[in-house]
Coordinates of C-alpha atoms in Angstrom, one line a residue:
X19 CA 0.0 0.0 0.0
X20 CA 1.4 3.4 -1.0
X21 CA 2.0 5.6 2.1
X22 CA 0.0 8.8 2.7
X23 CA 3.2 10.8 2.7
X24 CA 3.9 9.8 -0.9
X25 CA 0.5 11.1 -2.1
X26 CA 1.0 14.3 -0.1
X27 CA 4.3 14.9 -1.9
X28 CA 2.7 14.2 -5.3
X29 CA -0.2 16.6 -4.4
X30 CA 2.3 19.2 -3.2
X31 CA 4.2 19.1 -6.5
X32 CA 0.8 19.4 -8.4
X33 CA -0.1 22.2 -6.1
X34 CA 3.0 24.2 -7.2
X35 CA 1.7 24.0 -10.8
X36 CA -1.8 25.0 -9.7
X37 CA -0.3 27.9 -7.8
X38 CA 1.2 29.2 -11.0
X39 CA -2.3 29.3 -12.5
X40 CA -3.6 30.9 -9.2
X41 CA -1.1 33.8 -9.8
X42 CA -2.7 34.3 -13.2
X43 CA -6.2 34.3 -11.7
X44 CA -5.1 36.8 -9.0
X45 CA -3.7 39.2 -11.6
X46 CA -6.3 39.0 -14.3
X47 CA -9.7 38.3 -12.8
X48 CA -10.0 41.6 -10.9
X49 CA -9.0 43.4 -14.2
X50 CA -11.6 41.5 -16.2
X51 CA -9.0 39.8 -18.3
X52 CA -8.9 36.3 -19.7
X53 CA -7.0 33.7 -17.6
X54 CA -6.4 31.6 -20.7
X55 CA -4.7 34.0 -23.1
X56 CA -2.4 35.7 -23.7
X57 CA 0.5 33.9 -22.2
X58 CA 2.3 35.3 -19.1
X59 CA 4.4 38.3 -19.6
X60 CA 6.5 40.7 -17.6
X61 CA 4.3 43.4 -16.1
X62 CA 7.0 46.0 -16.6
X63 CA 8.2 45.5 -20.2
X64 CA 5.6 43.2 -21.6
X65 CA 8.1 40.6 -22.7
X66 CA 6.7 37.0 -22.7
X67 CA 7.9 34.7 -19.9
X68 CA 10.0 31.9 -21.4
X69 CA 9.0 28.4 -20.5
X70 CA 12.2 27.7 -18.6
X71 CA 11.5 30.7 -16.5
X72 CA 7.9 29.7 -15.9
X73 CA 8.7 26.8 -13.6
X74 CA 6.9 27.4 -10.2
X75 CA 9.2 28.9 -7.5
X76 CA 12.4 27.7 -9.3
X77 CA 11.8 30.1 -12.2
X78 CA 11.8 33.0 -9.8
X79 CA 14.9 31.8 -8.1
X80 CA 16.7 31.2 -11.4
X81 CA 15.9 34.8 -12.4
X82 CA 16.9 36.0 -8.9
X83 CA 13.6 37.8 -8.7
X84 CA 14.2 40.0 -11.9
X85 CA 12.8 40.0 -15.4
X86 CA 15.2 38.3 -17.9
X87 CA 14.7 41.1 -20.4
X88 CA 14.3 44.4 -18.6
X89 CA 15.7 43.3 -15.2
X90 CA 12.8 44.9 -13.4
X91 CA 12.0 43.3 -9.9
X92 CA 9.5 40.5 -9.9
X93 CA 7.3 40.5 -6.8
X94 CA 8.1 37.9 -4.2
X95 CA 4.4 37.2 -4.0
X96 CA 4.5 35.0 -7.1
X97 CA 6.7 32.3 -5.6
X98 CA 5.0 32.6 -2.2
X99 CA 1.6 32.0 -3.8
X100 CA 3.0 29.0 -5.7
X101 CA 4.8 27.6 -2.6
X102 CA 1.8 28.2 -0.4
X103 CA -0.6 26.5 -2.8
X104 CA 1.7 23.5 -3.0
X105 CA 2.0 23.3 0.8
X106 CA -1.8 23.5 1.2
X107 CA -2.3 20.7 -1.4
X108 CA 0.2 18.5 0.5
X109 CA -1.4 19.2 3.9
X110 CA -5.0 18.8 2.7
X111 CA -4.1 15.5 0.9
X112 CA -2.4 14.2 4.0
X113 CA -5.4 15.1 6.2
X114 CA -8.1 13.8 3.9
X115 CA -6.4 10.5 3.4
X116 CA -5.6 10.2 7.1
X117 CA -9.3 10.5 8.0
X118 CA -10.2 8.1 5.2
X119 CA -12.0 10.6 3.0
X120 CA -10.2 10.1 -0.3
X121 CA -13.3 10.7 -2.4
X122 CA -13.7 14.2 -1.0
X123 CA -10.1 15.2 -1.7
X124 CA -10.8 17.0 -5.0
X125 CA -13.4 19.2 -3.3
X126 CA -11.0 20.4 -0.6
X127 CA -8.1 20.8 -3.0
X128 CA -10.4 23.1 -4.9
X129 CA -11.0 25.0 -1.7
X130 CA -7.2 25.4 -1.2
X131 CA -6.7 26.7 -4.7
X132 CA -9.7 29.0 -4.9
X133 CA -9.2 30.1 -1.3
X134 CA -5.6 31.3 -2.0
X135 CA -6.8 33.2 -5.1
X136 CA -9.8 34.8 -3.3
X137 CA -7.8 35.7 -0.2
X138 CA -5.1 37.5 -2.1
X139 CA -7.6 39.3 -4.4
X140 CA -9.6 40.4 -1.4
X141 CA -6.5 41.9 0.2
X142 CA -5.7 43.6 -3.1
X143 CA -9.0 45.1 -4.2
X144 CA -11.3 44.6 -1.2
X145 CA -13.8 42.4 -3.0
X146 CA -14.5 38.7 -3.8
X147 CA -15.1 38.4 -7.5
X148 CA -18.4 36.7 -8.6
X149 CA -16.4 35.1 -11.4
X150 CA -14.8 32.9 -8.8
X151 CA -17.3 32.6 -6.0
X152 CA -20.5 31.9 -8.0
X153 CA -19.1 29.1 -10.2
X154 CA -17.7 27.6 -7.0
X155 CA -21.2 26.6 -5.9
X156 CA -21.6 24.3 -8.9
X157 CA -18.0 23.0 -8.7
X158 CA -18.3 22.2 -5.0
X159 CA -21.8 20.7 -5.4
X160 CA -20.5 18.3 -8.2
X161 CA -17.4 17.4 -6.3
X162 CA -19.2 16.7 -3.0
X163 CA -21.8 14.7 -4.8
X164 CA -19.1 12.5 -6.4
X165 CA -17.5 12.2 -3.0
X166 CA -20.8 11.0 -1.4
X167 CA -21.4 8.6 -4.2
X168 CA -17.9 7.2 -4.1
X169 CA -18.1 6.8 -0.3
X170 CA -21.6 5.3 -0.5
X171 CA -22.8 7.7 2.2
X172 CA -25.3 10.4 1.3
X173 CA -25.8 12.0 4.7
X174 CA -22.7 14.2 4.5
X175 CA -24.0 15.6 1.3
X176 CA -27.3 16.5 3.0
X177 CA -25.4 18.0 5.9
X178 CA -23.4 20.0 3.3
X179 CA -26.6 21.5 1.8
X180 CA -27.8 22.4 5.3
X181 CA -24.4 23.9 6.2
X182 CA -24.4 26.0 3.0
X183 CA -27.9 27.3 3.8
X184 CA -27.1 27.9 7.5
X185 CA -23.9 29.8 7.0
X186 CA -25.2 31.8 4.0
X187 CA -28.3 32.8 6.1
X188 CA -26.2 33.7 9.1
X189 CA -23.9 35.9 7.1
X190 CA -26.8 37.4 5.2
X191 CA -28.5 38.5 8.4
X192 CA -25.2 40.1 9.7
X193 CA -24.7 41.9 6.4
X194 CA -28.3 43.2 6.4
X195 CA -28.0 44.3 10.0
X196 CA -24.6 45.9 9.7
X197 CA -23.9 46.5 6.0
X198 CA -20.9 48.7 6.8
X199 CA -19.1 45.8 8.5
X200 CA -19.6 43.1 5.9
X201 CA -20.0 43.0 2.1
X202 CA -22.3 40.7 0.2
X203 CA -19.3 39.0 -1.3
X204 CA -18.6 37.6 2.1
X205 CA -22.2 36.3 2.2
X206 CA -21.9 34.5 -1.1
X207 CA -18.6 33.0 -0.1
X208 CA -20.2 31.8 3.2
X209 CA -22.5 29.5 1.3
X210 CA -19.6 27.8 -0.4
X211 CA -17.6 27.4 2.8
X212 CA -20.7 26.2 4.6
X213 CA -21.1 23.4 2.2
X214 CA -17.5 22.2 2.5
X215 CA -17.5 22.5 6.3
X216 CA -20.9 20.9 6.7
X217 CA -19.7 17.9 4.6
X218 CA -17.0 17.4 7.2
X219 CA -19.1 17.6 10.3
X220 CA -21.3 19.9 12.3
X221 CA -18.3 20.7 14.5
X222 CA -16.3 21.9 11.5
X223 CA -19.3 24.1 10.4
X224 CA -19.5 25.8 13.8
X225 CA -15.7 26.2 14.2
X226 CA -15.4 27.8 10.7
X227 CA -18.4 30.0 11.1
X228 CA -17.4 31.6 14.4
X229 CA -13.7 31.2 14.2
X230 CA -13.5 33.7 11.4
X231 CA -14.8 36.4 13.7
X232 CA -12.4 35.4 16.4
X233 CA -9.4 35.6 14.0
X234 CA -10.6 38.9 12.7
X235 CA -11.0 40.3 16.2
X236 CA -7.5 39.1 17.1
X237 CA -5.9 40.7 14.0
X238 CA -7.9 43.9 14.6
X239 CA -6.6 44.2 18.2
X240 CA -3.0 43.6 17.0
X241 CA -3.3 46.3 14.4
X242 CA -4.6 48.8 17.0
X243 CA -2.0 47.8 19.6
X244 CA 0.9 48.1 17.0
X245 CA -0.6 51.4 15.7
X246 CA -0.9 49.8 12.3
X247 CA -4.6 50.6 12.1
X248 CA -7.5 52.0 14.0
X249 CA -11.1 51.0 14.8
X250 CA -12.2 52.3 11.4
X251 CA -9.5 50.7 9.4
X252 CA -11.0 48.6 6.6
X253 CA -9.9 45.0 6.8
X254 CA -11.2 42.5 4.2
X255 CA -13.0 39.7 6.0
X256 CA -12.8 37.1 3.2
X257 CA -9.2 36.0 4.1
X258 CA -10.3 35.3 7.7
X259 CA -13.1 33.1 6.5
X260 CA -10.9 31.2 4.1
X261 CA -8.0 30.8 6.6
X262 CA -10.2 29.5 9.3
X263 CA -12.0 27.1 6.9
X264 CA -8.6 25.7 5.7
X265 CA -7.4 25.3 9.3
X266 CA -10.7 23.6 10.2
X267 CA -10.1 21.0 7.6
X268 CA -6.9 20.1 9.3
X269 CA -7.8 20.7 13.0
X270 CA -11.5 21.5 13.4
X271 CA -11.9 18.8 16.1
X272 CA -8.9 19.9 18.0
X273 CA -10.0 23.5 18.0
X274 CA -13.4 22.6 19.2
X275 CA -12.0 20.5 22.0
X276 CA -9.6 23.2 23.0
X277 CA -12.4 25.8 23.2
X278 CA -14.5 23.5 25.4
X279 CA -11.6 22.9 27.8
X280 CA -10.8 26.6 27.9
X281 CA -14.3 27.5 28.8
X282 CA -14.7 24.6 31.2
X283 CA -17.4 23.0 29.1
X284 CA -15.4 20.0 28.0

């Protein structure tokens, strides 16, 4: 039997390649450009990126962070996105196989790739593009249906539907009550994350739903204490939602148990 570590490494290498495409999505989707064509080019001089320089992470290292043609600096964010996506693919694969959910792996790898793209875009332009979020409903629905059919267990799929509805409704009510604090893009994303977390368990759904607010509050306090921001500083909420969802995939049960012990309820 092939060890889980082997598949995690394979997934990590695949994730590096996916991360290269995620960089394209991050740059082009907010600008309304095609992610298919034209081929990648230097943002400074417009010279096409050569194939040997387009290898994830290693291409940037080979060029020493500068364009081959004009020698303009190439942002460190490109290899970080590629490496981060690769790492997430490896970790998610290890976790899903460890808990014996191989059929659901594709759905959570999609979460990793789309999550990185949406988090960075939200940081950049303070919005979550419908071109990514809305199609994610169909993609996640198909992948989770395949997972339920492959596992021969349909209850997680029903739980995913309930989770999507519950998390969407919760965020919708919050956005309606306090529109200045939350955008409708967060509400639409909540439905996608609710489905993925609900498929895992009710515990994962609860941790992901409320954990995002806890993380946001912690970051907000840090910004205020370090004088990096104030109470009215606009902080995109999407990255908190995505970060907590990904952490929940790996450690949702541990986080819930830790909270219960901390509050004396466990």
